[in-house]
Short mmCIF file of C-alpha atoms in Angstrom, two decimals:
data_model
loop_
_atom_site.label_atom_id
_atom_site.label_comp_id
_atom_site.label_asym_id
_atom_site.label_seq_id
_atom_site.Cartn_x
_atom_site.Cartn_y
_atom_site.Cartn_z
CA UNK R 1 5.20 14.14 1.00
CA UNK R 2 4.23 15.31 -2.56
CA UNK R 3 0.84 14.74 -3.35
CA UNK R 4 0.13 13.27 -6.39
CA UNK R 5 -3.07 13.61 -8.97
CA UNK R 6 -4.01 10.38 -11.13
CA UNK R 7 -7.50 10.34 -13.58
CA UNK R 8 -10.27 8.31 -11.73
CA UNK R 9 -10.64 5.51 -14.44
CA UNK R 10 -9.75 4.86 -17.18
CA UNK R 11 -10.55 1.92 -20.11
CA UNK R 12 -8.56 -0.15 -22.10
CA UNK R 13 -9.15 -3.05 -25.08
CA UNK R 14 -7.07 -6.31 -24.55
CA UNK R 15 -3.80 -6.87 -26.18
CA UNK R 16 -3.33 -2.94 -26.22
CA UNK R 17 -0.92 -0.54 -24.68
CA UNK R 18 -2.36 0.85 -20.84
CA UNK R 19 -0.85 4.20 -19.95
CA UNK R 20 -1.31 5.03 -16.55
CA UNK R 21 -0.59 9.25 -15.91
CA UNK R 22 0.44 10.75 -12.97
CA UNK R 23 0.94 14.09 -11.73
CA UNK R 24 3.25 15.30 -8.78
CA UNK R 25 4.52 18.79 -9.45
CA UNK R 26 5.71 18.81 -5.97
CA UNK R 27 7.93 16.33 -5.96
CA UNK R 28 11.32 16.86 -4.20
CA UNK R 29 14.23 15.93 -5.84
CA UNK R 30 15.06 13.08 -3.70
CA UNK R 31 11.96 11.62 -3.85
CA UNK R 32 10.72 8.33 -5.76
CA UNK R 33 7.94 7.48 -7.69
CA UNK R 34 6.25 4.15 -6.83
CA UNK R 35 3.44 2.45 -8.61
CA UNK R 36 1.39 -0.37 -7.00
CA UNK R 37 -1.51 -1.91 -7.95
CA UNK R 38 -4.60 -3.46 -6.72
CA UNK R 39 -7.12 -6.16 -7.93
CA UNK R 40 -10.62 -5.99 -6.24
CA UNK R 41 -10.26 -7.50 -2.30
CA UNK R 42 -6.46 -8.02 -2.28
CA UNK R 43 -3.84 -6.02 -1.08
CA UNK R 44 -1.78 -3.93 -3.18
CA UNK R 45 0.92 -5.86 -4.92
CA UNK R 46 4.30 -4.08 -5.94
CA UNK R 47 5.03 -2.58 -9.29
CA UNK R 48 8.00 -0.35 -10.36
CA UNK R 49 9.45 2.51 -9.02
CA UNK R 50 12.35 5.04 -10.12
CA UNK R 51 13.86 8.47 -9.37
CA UNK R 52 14.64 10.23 -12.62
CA UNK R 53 15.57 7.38 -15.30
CA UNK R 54 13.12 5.03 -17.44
CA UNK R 55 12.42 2.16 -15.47
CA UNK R 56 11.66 -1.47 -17.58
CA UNK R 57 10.89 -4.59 -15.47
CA UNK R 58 8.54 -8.08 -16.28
CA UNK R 59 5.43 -6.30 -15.00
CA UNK R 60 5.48 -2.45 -16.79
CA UNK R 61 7.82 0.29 -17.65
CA UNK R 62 7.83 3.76 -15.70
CA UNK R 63 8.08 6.68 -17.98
CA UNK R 64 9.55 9.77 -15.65
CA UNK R 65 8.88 13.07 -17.27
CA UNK R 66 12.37 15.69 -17.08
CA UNK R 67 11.37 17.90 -14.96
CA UNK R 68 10.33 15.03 -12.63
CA UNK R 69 6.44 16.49 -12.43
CA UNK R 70 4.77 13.77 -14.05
CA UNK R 71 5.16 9.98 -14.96
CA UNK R 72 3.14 7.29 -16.91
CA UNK R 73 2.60 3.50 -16.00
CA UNK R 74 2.78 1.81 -19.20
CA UNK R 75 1.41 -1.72 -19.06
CA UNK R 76 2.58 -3.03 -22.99
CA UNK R 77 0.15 -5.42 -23.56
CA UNK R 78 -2.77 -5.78 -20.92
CA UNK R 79 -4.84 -8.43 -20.25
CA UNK R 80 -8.17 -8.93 -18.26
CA UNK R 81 -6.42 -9.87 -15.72
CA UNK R 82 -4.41 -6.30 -15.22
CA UNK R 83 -7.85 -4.81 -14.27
CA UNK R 84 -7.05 -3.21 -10.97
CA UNK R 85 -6.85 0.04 -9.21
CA UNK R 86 -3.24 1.39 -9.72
CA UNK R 87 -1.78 3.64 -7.43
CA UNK R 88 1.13 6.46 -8.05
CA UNK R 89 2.85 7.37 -5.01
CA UNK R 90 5.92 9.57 -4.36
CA UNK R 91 7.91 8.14 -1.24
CA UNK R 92 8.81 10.28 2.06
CA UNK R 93 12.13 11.98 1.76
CA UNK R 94 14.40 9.09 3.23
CA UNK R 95 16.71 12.02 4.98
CA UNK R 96 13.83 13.92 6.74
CA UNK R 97 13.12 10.10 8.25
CA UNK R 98 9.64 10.05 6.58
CA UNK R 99 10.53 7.32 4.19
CA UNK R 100 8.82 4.53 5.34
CA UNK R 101 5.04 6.21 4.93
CA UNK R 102 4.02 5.50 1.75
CA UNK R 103 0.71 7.29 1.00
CA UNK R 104 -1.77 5.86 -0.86
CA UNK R 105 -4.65 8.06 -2.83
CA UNK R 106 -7.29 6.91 -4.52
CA UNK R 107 -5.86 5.93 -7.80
CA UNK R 108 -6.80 4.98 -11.21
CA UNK R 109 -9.76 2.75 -11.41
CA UNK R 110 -7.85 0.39 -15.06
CA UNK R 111 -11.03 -1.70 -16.52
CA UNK R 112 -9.48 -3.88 -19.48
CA UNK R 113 -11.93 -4.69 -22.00
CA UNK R 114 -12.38 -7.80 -24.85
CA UNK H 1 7.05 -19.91 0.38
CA UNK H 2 7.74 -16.66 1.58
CA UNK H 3 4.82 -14.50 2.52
CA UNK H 4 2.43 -12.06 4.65
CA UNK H 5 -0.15 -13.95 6.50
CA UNK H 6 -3.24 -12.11 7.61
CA UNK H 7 -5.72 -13.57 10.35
CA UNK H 8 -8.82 -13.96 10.35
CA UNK H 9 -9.83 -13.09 6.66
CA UNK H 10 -13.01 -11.79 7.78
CA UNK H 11 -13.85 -11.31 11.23
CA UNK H 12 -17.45 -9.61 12.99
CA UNK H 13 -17.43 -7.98 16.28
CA UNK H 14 -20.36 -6.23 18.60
CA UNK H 15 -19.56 -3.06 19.39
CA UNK H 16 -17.73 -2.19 22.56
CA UNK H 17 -15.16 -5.33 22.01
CA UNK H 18 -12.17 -5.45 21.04
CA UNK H 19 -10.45 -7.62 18.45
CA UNK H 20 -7.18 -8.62 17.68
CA UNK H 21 -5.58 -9.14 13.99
CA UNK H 22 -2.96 -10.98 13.47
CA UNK H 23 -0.02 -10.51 11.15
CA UNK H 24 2.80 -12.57 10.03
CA UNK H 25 5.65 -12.87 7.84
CA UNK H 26 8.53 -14.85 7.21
CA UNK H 27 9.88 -12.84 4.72
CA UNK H 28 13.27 -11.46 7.72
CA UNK H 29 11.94 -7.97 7.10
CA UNK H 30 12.53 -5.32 9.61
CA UNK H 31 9.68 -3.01 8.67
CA UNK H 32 5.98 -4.03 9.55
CA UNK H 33 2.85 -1.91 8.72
CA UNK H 34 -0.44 -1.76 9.14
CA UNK H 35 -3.16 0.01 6.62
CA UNK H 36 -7.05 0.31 6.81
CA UNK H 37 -9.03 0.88 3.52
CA UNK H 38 -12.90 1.77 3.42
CA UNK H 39 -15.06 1.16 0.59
CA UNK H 40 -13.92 3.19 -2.57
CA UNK H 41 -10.83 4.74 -0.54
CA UNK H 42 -7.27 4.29 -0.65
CA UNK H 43 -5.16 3.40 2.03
CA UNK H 44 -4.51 4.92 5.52
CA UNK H 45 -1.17 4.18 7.42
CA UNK H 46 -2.27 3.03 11.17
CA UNK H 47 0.89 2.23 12.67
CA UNK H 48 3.97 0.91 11.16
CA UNK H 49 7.61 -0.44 13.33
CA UNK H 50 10.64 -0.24 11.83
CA UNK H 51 12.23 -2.73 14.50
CA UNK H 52 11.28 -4.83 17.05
CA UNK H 53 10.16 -3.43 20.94
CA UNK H 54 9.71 0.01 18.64
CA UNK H 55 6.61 1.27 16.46
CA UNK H 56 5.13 4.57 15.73
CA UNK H 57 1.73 6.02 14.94
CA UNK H 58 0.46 6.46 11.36
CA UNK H 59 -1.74 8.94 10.16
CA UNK H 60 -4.84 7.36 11.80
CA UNK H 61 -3.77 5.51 15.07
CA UNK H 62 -6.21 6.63 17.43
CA UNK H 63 -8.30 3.67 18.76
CA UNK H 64 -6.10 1.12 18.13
CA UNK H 65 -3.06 -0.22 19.20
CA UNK H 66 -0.03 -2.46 18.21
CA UNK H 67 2.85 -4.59 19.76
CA UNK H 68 5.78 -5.85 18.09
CA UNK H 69 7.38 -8.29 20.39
CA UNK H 70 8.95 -10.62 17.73
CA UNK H 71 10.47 -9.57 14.34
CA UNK H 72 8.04 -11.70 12.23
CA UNK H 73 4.64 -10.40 14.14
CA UNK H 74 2.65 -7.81 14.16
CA UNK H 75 -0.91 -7.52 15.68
CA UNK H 76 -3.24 -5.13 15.33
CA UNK H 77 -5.67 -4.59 18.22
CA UNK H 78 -8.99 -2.42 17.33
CA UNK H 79 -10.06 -0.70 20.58
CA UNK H 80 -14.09 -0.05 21.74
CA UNK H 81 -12.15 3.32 21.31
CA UNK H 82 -12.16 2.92 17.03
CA UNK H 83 -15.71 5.25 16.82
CA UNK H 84 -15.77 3.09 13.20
CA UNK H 85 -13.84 -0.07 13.01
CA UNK H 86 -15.76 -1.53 10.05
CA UNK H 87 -13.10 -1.74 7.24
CA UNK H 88 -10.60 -3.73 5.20
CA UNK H 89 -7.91 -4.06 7.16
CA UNK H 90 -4.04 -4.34 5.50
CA UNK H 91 -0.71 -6.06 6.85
CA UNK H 92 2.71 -5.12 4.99
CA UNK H 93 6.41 -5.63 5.12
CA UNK H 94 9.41 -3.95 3.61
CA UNK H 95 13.27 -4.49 4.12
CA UNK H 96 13.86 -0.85 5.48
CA UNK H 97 16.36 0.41 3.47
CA UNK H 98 14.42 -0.37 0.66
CA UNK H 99 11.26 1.47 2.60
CA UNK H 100 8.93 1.67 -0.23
CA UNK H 101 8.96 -1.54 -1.89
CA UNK H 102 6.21 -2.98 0.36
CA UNK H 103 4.72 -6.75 0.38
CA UNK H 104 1.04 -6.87 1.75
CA UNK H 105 -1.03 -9.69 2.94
CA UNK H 106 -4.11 -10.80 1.64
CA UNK H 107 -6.49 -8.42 4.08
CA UNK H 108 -8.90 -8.54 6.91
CA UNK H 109 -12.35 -7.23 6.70
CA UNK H 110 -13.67 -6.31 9.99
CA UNK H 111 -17.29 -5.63 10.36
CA UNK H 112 -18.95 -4.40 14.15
CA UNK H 113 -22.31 -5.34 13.89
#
């Protein structure tokens, strides 16, 4: 699986655009991105995910860079409530039958401030 | 509603017993999985089945042990094996085509006192 490299923490004011980065220069090119996301004591909860096209749903959009090596969560207005850990992870190539382990790093630590 | 239901939420053990977690979901997915997390970690696949009567390790399946005898459960045993069982423990579910668009439960935390 590509490994992926995502900033520790990061902060963000209240009613202001979140952009989450992610790197995975390894990526293969049948290989998705996923986000996911995690508020303190929960389990992760289901974001977005996509392959090589922007990806717009209710929750975020998913910015995939050309070359596939990097993407950005972009939450377009968050609230106190999106304070969570937020996870980028690139899915097991489906045709090497590794695609149901998702692996899940250590992610971005998102604090949203007043 | 449909859902992943983890139990107990929190559960505390001696050491040299083993405990059972159990896992549930109504949600017809083939795919079951089960995840630890330790403080300030992310996640670590245990075991995962993609069908019933069939499951296979994760990246961290020694001292435990699963069964999947019906499609909507799922338990996780932790062996005296498990050198440290002390964690948050994680339940999921995916359709399997769709293999990375997982639902979790709401968690067990184990501690071994």
């Amino acid at each position: 699986d590509a490994k992926t490299t995502q900033p520790t923490s990061m902060d963000c004011a209240e009613g202001r655009a979140a952009n989450l980065p992610c790197n995975h220069s390894t990526i293969s090119g049948n290989e998705y991105v996923y986000w996911y996301r995690q508020i303190h004591s929960q389990g992760p909860q289901y974001i977005i995910h996509g392959l090589k096209n922007n990806e717009t749903n209710e929750m975020a959009s998913l910015i995939i860079t050309e070359d596939r090596k990097s993407s950005t969560l972009i939450l377009p207005h968050a609230t106190l409530r999106d304070t969570a850990v937020y996870y980028c992870i690139v899915r097991g190539d489906p045709f090497t039958g590794t695609a149901s382990k998702l692996t899940f790093g250590t992610g971005t630590r998102l604090q949203v401030t007043l | 509603d449909g859902g992943i239901t983890q139990s107990p939420k929190y559960l505390f053990r001696k050491e040299g017993q083993n405990v059972t977690l159990s896992c549930e979901q109504n949600l017809n997915h083939d795919a079951m999985y089960w995840y630890r997390q330790d403080p300030g970690q992310g996640l670590r696949l245990i075991y995962y089945s993609q069908i019933v009567n069939d499951f296979q390790k994760g990246d961290i399946a020694e001292g435990y042990s699963v069964s999947r005898e019906k499609k909507e459960s799922f338990p996780l045993t932790v062996t005296s094996a498990q050198k440290n069982p002390t964690a948050f423990y994680l339940c999921a579910s995916s359709i399997v085509v769709r293999a990375g668009e997982l639902f979790f439960g709401e968690g067990s935390r184990l501690t071994v006192l």
